[in-house]
Amino acid sequence: MAQALARKLVACLPARAPGLFNPWAEACRHDSVWNGPEARLGRLEAHLDRDAEWILCGEAPGYLGCRYSGIAFTSERLLLSGAVPNVPTASSRLTTAARPLSEPSATIVWETLYRLGIAERVVLWNALQLHPHEPGNVHSNRTPTTDELALGADCLAALLNAFPKAKLIAVGNKAALALTALGIQPIAQIRHPANGGKREFVEGLGRAVRDP
């Protein structure tokens, strides 16, 4: 079921689009020989294999995280440490970077999920599932345009339909605005953990989970 769902979601997305990277359909020149679109798709399948009670939705993948991991709010370092439930611990590097890539926001998210005891009951996703980057610089992040966000609408709708009982939580103002632009209303909007937002993120997610 999870395998079929993952492939259905990826099929909703363009394989290639200017200024956007599809983690599950495109290879990156910084991938290690053990990583690539099929490996990322396999990890996504494993992540989706759960009875989700919550969906945490960000804005879009980043170059330190989902671009190489295939799972939102998840980094190479987290996968190498075995921190992601259901997803096998990575036995080899995902990238050719000198050190395993680590996304601070991803680390905070997973620490909080474990602290709340919900790590195995959450699906992590994005309003736009493609990584928006600056022209000629794949190791950059940028805010997606309205037209680019629209590319993620069908994929997000398919995910929500697959988990009809799950409660959607927007992580950050940009994610909330992106969801609104897509006509989707989350049950809660919480602070993004980046740029000093850790405490508010932790407190906000705690409230959302306790009082949905």
PDB file of C-alpha atoms in Angstrom:
ATOM      1  CA  MET A   1       0.000   0.000   0.000  1.00  0.00           C
ATOM      2  CA  ALA A   2       2.738   2.469   0.980  1.00  0.00           C
ATOM      3  CA  GLN A   3       4.694   1.595  -2.145  1.00  0.00           C
ATOM      4  CA  ALA A   4       1.684   2.272  -4.352  1.00  0.00           C
ATOM      5  CA  LEU A   5       0.960   5.514  -2.497  1.00  0.00           C
ATOM      6  CA  ALA A   6       4.508   6.813  -2.852  1.00  0.00           C
ATOM      7  CA  ARG A   7       4.537   6.119  -6.566  1.00  0.00           C
ATOM      8  CA  LYS A   8       1.096   7.687  -6.971  1.00  0.00           C
ATOM      9  CA  LEU A   9       2.278  10.848  -5.230  1.00  0.00           C
ATOM     10  CA  VAL A  10       5.431  11.113  -7.310  1.00  0.00           C
ATOM     11  CA  ALA A  11       3.405  10.583 -10.474  1.00  0.00           C
ATOM     12  CA  CYS A  12       1.494  13.792  -9.654  1.00  0.00           C
ATOM     13  CA  LEU A  13       4.696  15.834  -9.992  1.00  0.00           C
ATOM     14  CA  PRO A  14       6.638  16.964 -13.047  1.00  0.00           C
ATOM     15  CA  ALA A  15       9.830  14.939 -13.445  1.00  0.00           C
ATOM     16  CA  ARG A  16      11.704  18.102 -14.394  1.00  0.00           C
ATOM     17  CA  ALA A  17      10.836  21.780 -14.142  1.00  0.00           C
ATOM     18  CA  PRO A  18      13.054  24.885 -14.418  1.00  0.00           C
ATOM     19  CA  GLY A  19      14.441  25.931 -11.040  1.00  0.00           C
ATOM     20  CA  LEU A  20      12.893  22.934  -9.300  1.00  0.00           C
ATOM     21  CA  PHE A  21      14.338  19.536  -8.369  1.00  0.00           C
ATOM     22  CA  ASN A  22      12.240  16.375  -8.041  1.00  0.00           C
ATOM     23  CA  PRO A  23      14.019  14.212  -5.421  1.00  0.00           C
ATOM     24  CA  TRP A  24      12.241  11.004  -6.522  1.00  0.00           C
ATOM     25  CA  ALA A  25      12.661  11.402 -10.284  1.00  0.00           C
ATOM     26  CA  GLU A  26      15.972  13.210 -10.758  1.00  0.00           C
ATOM     27  CA  ALA A  27      19.569  12.417  -9.910  1.00  0.00           C
ATOM     28  CA  CYS A  28      21.830  15.112  -8.459  1.00  0.00           C
ATOM     29  CA  ARG A  29      25.514  15.399  -9.235  1.00  0.00           C
ATOM     30  CA  HIS A  30      26.174  15.497  -5.495  1.00  0.00           C
ATOM     31  CA  ASP A  31      24.438  12.141  -4.870  1.00  0.00           C
ATOM     32  CA  SER A  32      26.715   9.366  -3.657  1.00  0.00           C
ATOM     33  CA  VAL A  33      26.747   6.156  -5.695  1.00  0.00           C
ATOM     34  CA  TRP A  34      24.408   4.665  -3.068  1.00  0.00           C
ATOM     35  CA  ASN A  35      21.803   7.401  -3.351  1.00  0.00           C
ATOM     36  CA  GLY A  36      19.508   8.591  -6.113  1.00  0.00           C
ATOM     37  CA  PRO A  37      15.829   8.863  -7.030  1.00  0.00           C
ATOM     38  CA  GLU A  38      15.016   5.170  -6.457  1.00  0.00           C
ATOM     39  CA  ALA A  39      16.727   5.161  -3.064  1.00  0.00           C
ATOM     40  CA  ARG A  40      14.840   8.293  -2.067  1.00  0.00           C
ATOM     41  CA  LEU A  41      11.580   6.774  -3.280  1.00  0.00           C
ATOM     42  CA  GLY A  42      12.248   3.689  -1.174  1.00  0.00           C
ATOM     43  CA  ARG A  43      12.729   5.802   1.918  1.00  0.00           C
ATOM     44  CA  LEU A  44       9.540   7.726   1.170  1.00  0.00           C
ATOM     45  CA  GLU A  45       7.648   4.443   0.854  1.00  0.00           C
ATOM     46  CA  ALA A  46       8.940   3.351   4.256  1.00  0.00           C
ATOM     47  CA  HIS A  47       8.004   6.679   5.827  1.00  0.00           C
ATOM     48  CA  LEU A  48       4.456   6.513   4.486  1.00  0.00           C
ATOM     49  CA  ASP A  49       3.921   2.992   5.843  1.00  0.00           C
ATOM     50  CA  ARG A  50       2.106   4.068   9.002  1.00  0.00           C
ATOM     51  CA  ASP A  51      -1.292   4.903  10.479  1.00  0.00           C
ATOM     52  CA  ALA A  52      -0.736   8.646  10.649  1.00  0.00           C
ATOM     53  CA  GLU A  53      -2.564  10.798  13.172  1.00  0.00           C
ATOM     54  CA  TRP A  54      -0.856  14.022  12.128  1.00  0.00           C
ATOM     55  CA  ILE A  55       0.681  15.484   8.999  1.00  0.00           C
ATOM     56  CA  LEU A  56       3.290  18.204   9.499  1.00  0.00           C
ATOM     57  CA  CYS A  57       3.471  20.311   6.370  1.00  0.00           C
ATOM     58  CA  GLY A  58       6.266  22.715   5.525  1.00  0.00           C
ATOM     59  CA  GLU A  59       6.629  24.888   2.459  1.00  0.00           C
ATOM     60  CA  ALA A  60       9.137  23.046   0.252  1.00  0.00           C
ATOM     61  CA  PRO A  61      12.191  20.743   0.438  1.00  0.00           C
ATOM     62  CA  GLY A  62      15.600  22.211   1.236  1.00  0.00           C
ATOM     63  CA  TYR A  63      19.030  21.338  -0.112  1.00  0.00           C
ATOM     64  CA  LEU A  64      20.292  20.163   3.293  1.00  0.00           C
ATOM     65  CA  GLY A  65      17.364  17.817   3.804  1.00  0.00           C
ATOM     66  CA  CYS A  66      14.694  16.353   1.560  1.00  0.00           C
ATOM     67  CA  ARG A  67      16.647  16.964  -1.652  1.00  0.00           C
ATOM     68  CA  TYR A  68      18.883  14.056  -0.666  1.00  0.00           C
ATOM     69  CA  SER A  69      16.846  12.182   1.946  1.00  0.00           C
ATOM     70  CA  GLY A  70      13.522  12.006   0.083  1.00  0.00           C
ATOM     71  CA  ILE A  71      11.593  12.759   3.289  1.00  0.00           C
ATOM     72  CA  ALA A  72      10.551  16.234   4.427  1.00  0.00           C
ATOM     73  CA  PHE A  73      12.292  17.592   7.552  1.00  0.00           C
ATOM     74  CA  THR A  74      14.836  14.759   7.360  1.00  0.00           C
ATOM     75  CA  SER A  75      18.569  14.953   6.701  1.00  0.00           C
ATOM     76  CA  GLU A  76      21.428  12.696   5.693  1.00  0.00           C
ATOM     77  CA  ARG A  77      22.793  12.786   9.244  1.00  0.00           C
ATOM     78  CA  LEU A  78      19.476  11.681  10.750  1.00  0.00           C
ATOM     79  CA  LEU A  79      19.239   8.749   8.343  1.00  0.00           C
ATOM     80  CA  LEU A  80      22.797   7.658   9.088  1.00  0.00           C
ATOM     81  CA  SER A  81      21.998   7.704  12.809  1.00  0.00           C
ATOM     82  CA  GLY A  82      18.828   5.633  12.415  1.00  0.00           C
ATOM     83  CA  ALA A  83      16.643   8.364  13.877  1.00  0.00           C
ATOM     84  CA  VAL A  84      13.721   7.994  11.459  1.00  0.00           C
ATOM     85  CA  PRO A  85      11.170   5.290  12.385  1.00  0.00           C
ATOM     86  CA  ASN A  86      10.350   2.612   9.779  1.00  0.00           C
ATOM     87  CA  VAL A  87      13.184   3.817   7.541  1.00  0.00           C
ATOM     88  CA  PRO A  88      16.246   1.541   7.587  1.00  0.00           C
ATOM     89  CA  THR A  89      19.409   3.141   8.918  1.00  0.00           C
ATOM     90  CA  ALA A  90      21.516   4.322   5.987  1.00  0.00           C
ATOM     91  CA  SER A  91      24.611   2.133   5.794  1.00  0.00           C
ATOM     92  CA  SER A  92      26.445   4.466   3.422  1.00  0.00           C
ATOM     93  CA  ARG A  93      26.673   8.173   2.680  1.00  0.00           C
ATOM     94  CA  LEU A  94      23.904   9.865   0.691  1.00  0.00           C
ATOM     95  CA  THR A  95      26.032  12.696  -0.676  1.00  0.00           C
ATOM     96  CA  THR A  96      29.586  13.464  -1.727  1.00  0.00           C
ATOM     97  CA  ALA A  97      29.841  16.356   0.737  1.00  0.00           C
ATOM     98  CA  ALA A  98      32.851  16.304   3.052  1.00  0.00           C
ATOM     99  CA  ARG A  99      30.564  15.642   6.011  1.00  0.00           C
ATOM    100  CA  PRO A 100      27.009  14.253   6.253  1.00  0.00           C
ATOM    101  CA  LEU A 101      24.518  17.029   5.570  1.00  0.00           C
ATOM    102  CA  SER A 102      22.594  18.153   8.618  1.00  0.00           C
ATOM    103  CA  GLU A 103      19.519  20.391   8.596  1.00  0.00           C
ATOM    104  CA  PRO A 104      19.022  22.087  11.992  1.00  0.00           C
ATOM    105  CA  SER A 105      15.247  22.322  11.542  1.00  0.00           C
ATOM    106  CA  ALA A 106      15.018  18.606  10.784  1.00  0.00           C
ATOM    107  CA  THR A 107      16.961  17.759  13.931  1.00  0.00           C
ATOM    108  CA  ILE A 108      14.637  19.888  16.061  1.00  0.00           C
ATOM    109  CA  VAL A 109      11.538  18.364  14.445  1.00  0.00           C
ATOM    110  CA  TRP A 110      12.588  14.781  15.136  1.00  0.00           C
ATOM    111  CA  GLU A 111      13.763  15.542  18.675  1.00  0.00           C
ATOM    112  CA  THR A 112      10.346  17.049  19.367  1.00  0.00           C
ATOM    113  CA  LEU A 113       8.418  14.180  17.789  1.00  0.00           C
ATOM    114  CA  TYR A 114      10.248  11.705  19.992  1.00  0.00           C
ATOM    115  CA  ARG A 115       9.786  13.863  23.082  1.00  0.00           C
ATOM    116  CA  LEU A 116       6.029  13.969  22.434  1.00  0.00           C
ATOM    117  CA  GLY A 117       5.937  10.223  21.756  1.00  0.00           C
ATOM    118  CA  ILE A 118       4.432  10.598  18.275  1.00  0.00           C
ATOM    119  CA  ALA A 119       7.408   9.931  15.982  1.00  0.00           C
ATOM    120  CA  GLU A 120       5.785   6.832  14.471  1.00  0.00           C
ATOM    121  CA  ARG A 121       2.377   8.493  13.997  1.00  0.00           C
ATOM    122  CA  VAL A 122       3.389  11.522  11.939  1.00  0.00           C
ATOM    123  CA  VAL A 123       3.853  12.002   8.195  1.00  0.00           C
ATOM    124  CA  LEU A 124       6.168  14.831   7.161  1.00  0.00           C
ATOM    125  CA  TRP A 125       5.354  16.605   3.917  1.00  0.00           C
ATOM    126  CA  ASN A 126       5.503  19.925   2.037  1.00  0.00           C
ATOM    127  CA  ALA A 127       2.989  22.118   0.227  1.00  0.00           C
ATOM    128  CA  LEU A 128       5.367  22.011  -2.753  1.00  0.00           C
ATOM    129  CA  GLN A 129       7.238  18.733  -2.912  1.00  0.00           C
ATOM    130  CA  LEU A 130       9.922  19.949  -5.338  1.00  0.00           C
ATOM    131  CA  HIS A 131      13.084  21.717  -4.167  1.00  0.00           C
ATOM    132  CA  PRO A 132      13.141  25.364  -5.379  1.00  0.00           C
ATOM    133  CA  HIS A 133      16.692  26.638  -5.856  1.00  0.00           C
ATOM    134  CA  GLU A 134      18.439  29.626  -7.362  1.00  0.00           C
ATOM    135  CA  PRO A 135      19.456  29.321 -11.037  1.00  0.00           C
ATOM    136  CA  GLY A 136      22.763  27.517 -11.351  1.00  0.00           C
ATOM    137  CA  ASN A 137      23.064  26.866  -7.594  1.00  0.00           C
ATOM    138  CA  VAL A 138      21.485  23.599  -6.492  1.00  0.00           C
ATOM    139  CA  HIS A 139      22.783  24.146  -2.953  1.00  0.00           C
ATOM    140  CA  SER A 140      20.431  27.037  -2.292  1.00  0.00           C
ATOM    141  CA  ASN A 141      16.837  27.518  -1.218  1.00  0.00           C
ATOM    142  CA  ARG A 142      14.321  30.078  -2.407  1.00  0.00           C
ATOM    143  CA  THR A 143      10.653  30.848  -1.895  1.00  0.00           C
ATOM    144  CA  PRO A 144       8.531  29.120  -4.554  1.00  0.00           C
ATOM    145  CA  THR A 145       6.307  31.215  -6.784  1.00  0.00           C
ATOM    146  CA  THR A 146       2.529  30.942  -6.778  1.00  0.00           C
ATOM    147  CA  ASP A 147       2.642  29.008 -10.051  1.00  0.00           C
ATOM    148  CA  GLU A 148       5.231  26.631  -8.618  1.00  0.00           C
ATOM    149  CA  LEU A 149       3.140  26.018  -5.505  1.00  0.00           C
ATOM    150  CA  ALA A 150       0.260  25.048  -7.764  1.00  0.00           C
ATOM    151  CA  LEU A 151       2.404  22.165  -9.044  1.00  0.00           C
ATOM    152  CA  GLY A 152       2.155  20.572  -5.599  1.00  0.00           C
ATOM    153  CA  ALA A 153      -1.617  20.859  -5.209  1.00  0.00           C
ATOM    154  CA  ASP A 154      -2.598  17.484  -6.684  1.00  0.00           C
ATOM    155  CA  CYS A 155       0.173  15.699  -4.815  1.00  0.00           C
ATOM    156  CA  LEU A 156      -0.823  17.250  -1.494  1.00  0.00           C
ATOM    157  CA  ALA A 157      -4.494  16.438  -2.103  1.00  0.00           C
ATOM    158  CA  ALA A 158      -3.590  12.813  -2.843  1.00  0.00           C
ATOM    159  CA  LEU A 159      -1.614  12.577   0.393  1.00  0.00           C
ATOM    160  CA  LEU A 160      -4.458  14.035   2.459  1.00  0.00           C
ATOM    161  CA  ASN A 161      -6.914  11.624   0.823  1.00  0.00           C
ATOM    162  CA  ALA A 162      -4.634   8.717   1.733  1.00  0.00           C
ATOM    163  CA  PHE A 163      -4.704   9.728   5.411  1.00  0.00           C
ATOM    164  CA  PRO A 164      -8.265  11.036   5.884  1.00  0.00           C
ATOM    165  CA  LYS A 165      -8.126  10.844   9.691  1.00  0.00           C
ATOM    166  CA  ALA A 166      -4.820  12.666  10.019  1.00  0.00           C
ATOM    167  CA  LYS A 167      -4.801  16.253  11.284  1.00  0.00           C
ATOM    168  CA  LEU A 168      -2.844  18.728   9.150  1.00  0.00           C
ATOM    169  CA  ILE A 169      -0.488  21.154  10.907  1.00  0.00           C
ATOM    170  CA  ALA A 170       1.265  23.966   9.029  1.00  0.00           C
ATOM    171  CA  VAL A 171       4.869  24.518  10.077  1.00  0.00           C
ATOM    172  CA  GLY A 172       5.692  28.189   9.580  1.00  0.00           C
ATOM    173  CA  ASN A 173       3.989  31.218   8.056  1.00  0.00           C
ATOM    174  CA  LYS A 174       5.156  30.381   4.553  1.00  0.00           C
ATOM    175  CA  ALA A 175       3.660  26.901   4.787  1.00  0.00           C
ATOM    176  CA  ALA A 176       0.359  28.296   6.075  1.00  0.00           C
ATOM    177  CA  LEU A 177       0.198  30.833   3.256  1.00  0.00           C
ATOM    178  CA  ALA A 178       1.084  28.155   0.729  1.00  0.00           C
ATOM    179  CA  LEU A 179      -1.685  25.893   2.006  1.00  0.00           C
ATOM    180  CA  THR A 180      -4.165  28.779   1.939  1.00  0.00           C
ATOM    181  CA  ALA A 181      -3.190  29.488  -1.659  1.00  0.00           C
ATOM    182  CA  LEU A 182      -4.015  25.873  -2.426  1.00  0.00           C
ATOM    183  CA  GLY A 183      -7.391  26.167  -0.685  1.00  0.00           C
ATOM    184  CA  ILE A 184      -6.403  23.929   2.241  1.00  0.00           C
ATOM    185  CA  GLN A 185      -7.015  24.862   5.887  1.00  0.00           C
ATOM    186  CA  PRO A 186      -4.772  23.222   8.526  1.00  0.00           C
ATOM    187  CA  ILE A 187      -6.063  22.618  12.061  1.00  0.00           C
ATOM    188  CA  ALA A 188      -3.150  24.619  13.434  1.00  0.00           C
ATOM    189  CA  GLN A 189      -0.263  26.838  12.385  1.00  0.00           C
ATOM    190  CA  ILE A 190       2.923  26.641  14.438  1.00  0.00           C
ATOM    191  CA  ARG A 191       6.257  28.450  14.378  1.00  0.00           C
ATOM    192  CA  HIS A 192       8.954  27.076  12.105  1.00  0.00           C
ATOM    193  CA  PRO A 193      11.942  25.919  14.194  1.00  0.00           C
ATOM    194  CA  ALA A 194      14.492  27.820  12.053  1.00  0.00           C
ATOM    195  CA  ASN A 195      16.017  31.185  12.978  1.00  0.00           C
ATOM    196  CA  GLY A 196      15.536  30.920  16.716  1.00  0.00           C
ATOM    197  CA  GLY A 197      12.073  29.389  16.541  1.00  0.00           C
ATOM    198  CA  LYS A 198      12.831  26.157  18.410  1.00  0.00           C
ATOM    199  CA  ARG A 199      11.048  26.985  21.665  1.00  0.00           C
ATOM    200  CA  GLU A 200       7.916  28.274  19.951  1.00  0.00           C
ATOM    201  CA  PHE A 201       7.890  25.285  17.601  1.00  0.00           C
ATOM    202  CA  VAL A 202       8.162  22.816  20.478  1.00  0.00           C
ATOM    203  CA  GLU A 203       5.454  24.563  22.474  1.00  0.00           C
ATOM    204  CA  GLY A 204       3.196  25.010  19.454  1.00  0.00           C
ATOM    205  CA  LEU A 205       3.406  21.407  18.349  1.00  0.00           C
ATOM    206  CA  GLY A 206       2.782  20.263  21.896  1.00  0.00           C
ATOM    207  CA  ARG A 207      -0.417  22.317  22.065  1.00  0.00           C
ATOM    208  CA  ALA A 208      -1.574  21.145  18.640  1.00  0.00           C
ATOM    209  CA  VAL A 209      -1.088  17.507  19.552  1.00  0.00           C
ATOM    210  CA  ARG A 210      -2.672  17.788  22.997  1.00  0.00           C
ATOM    211  CA  ASP A 211      -5.625  19.953  21.910  1.00  0.00           C
ATOM    212  CA  PRO A 212      -6.306  19.158  18.233  1.00  0.00           C
TER     213      PRO A 212
END
